[in-house]
């Protein structure tokens, strides 16, 4: 009875490994063309590089701090290729 589940698990693990290899390959290609990720998590909100798509309220953290990246942003040769969509801390 466990045999089908082992096949399914093996298939899923193989797909996962294949996707990781593909993502590493894409990262290498992007770095060849000087495309880098914007580091926004735990940074203060900057509208030049980020778009606020949500707010949260964490009273022990400063207002304007990025709490979550919803969609990553990218730079190309220090120019914004895509802004990051982020959730920002807002203290009432």
C-alpha positions as a printed Julia matrix, in Angstrom:
92×3 Matrix{Float64}:
  0.0    0.0     0.0
  2.97   2.37    0.54
  4.53   1.67   -2.84
  2.48   4.29   -4.79
  3.35   6.93   -2.19
  7.07   6.18   -2.54
  6.79   6.7    -6.31
  4.94   9.95   -5.82
  7.47  11.16   -3.24
 10.33  10.22   -5.55
  8.68  12.08   -8.43
  8.11  15.21   -6.32
 11.69  15.16   -5.02
 12.98  14.84   -8.59
 10.85  17.79   -9.73
 12.07  19.85   -6.78
 15.72  19.12   -7.58
 15.15  19.89  -11.26
 13.55  23.24  -10.4
 16.44  24.15   -8.1
 18.95  23.39  -10.86
 16.95  25.55  -13.29
 16.76  28.44  -10.8
 20.52  28.31  -10.17
 21.07  28.39  -13.94
 18.78  31.42  -14.32
 20.56  33.19  -11.42
 23.9   32.61  -13.17
 22.57  34.02  -16.44
 21.12  37.08  -14.7
 24.38  37.79  -12.88
 26.21  37.59  -16.22
 24.07  40.52  -17.37
 24.61  42.47  -14.12
 21.09  41.83  -12.8
 20.99  41.71   -9.01
 18.3   41.34   -6.36
 17.21  44.32   -4.33
 17.7   43.64   -0.64
 14.6   45.12    0.96
 13.78  42.92    3.95
 14.4   44.73    7.27
 15.29  47.93    5.39
 13.47  51.24    5.66
 10.9   51.79    2.92
 12.31  53.64   -0.1
  9.81  54.49   -2.86
 12.61  54.57   -5.47
 13.1   50.84   -5.05
  9.89  49.61   -3.42
  6.12  49.72   -3.76
  4.05  49.28   -0.61
  1.34  46.71   -1.29
  0.36  46.22    2.33
  0.91  47.37    5.87
  1.24  45.59    9.18
  1.51  46.91   12.7
  4.42  45.71   14.83
  4.69  48.18   17.7
  8.18  47.03   18.75
  9.61  47.86   15.29
 10.07  51.29   13.67
  7.42  52.66   11.36
  8.47  52.37    7.7
 10.45  49.16    8.16
  9.92  46.53    5.46
  8.48  43.42    7.11
  7.85  41.19    4.09
  8.77  40.96    0.43
  5.72  40.0    -1.6
  7.59  40.2    -4.93
 11.32  40.67   -5.29
 12.81  43.66   -7.04
 15.81  43.75   -9.35
 18.57  46.15  -10.35
 20.36  46.18  -13.68
 23.68  47.99  -13.57
 22.45  50.01  -10.56
 19.2   51.01  -12.32
 15.82  49.77  -11.15
 14.67  46.96  -13.42
 11.65  46.13  -11.27
 10.62  47.64   -7.93
 10.0   45.28   -5.04
  6.45  44.86   -3.72
  6.66  44.96    0.07
  4.62  45.06    3.28
  5.65  47.93    5.52
  5.34  48.47    9.26
  2.95  51.26   10.19
  2.42  52.17   13.8
 -1.0   53.76   14.41
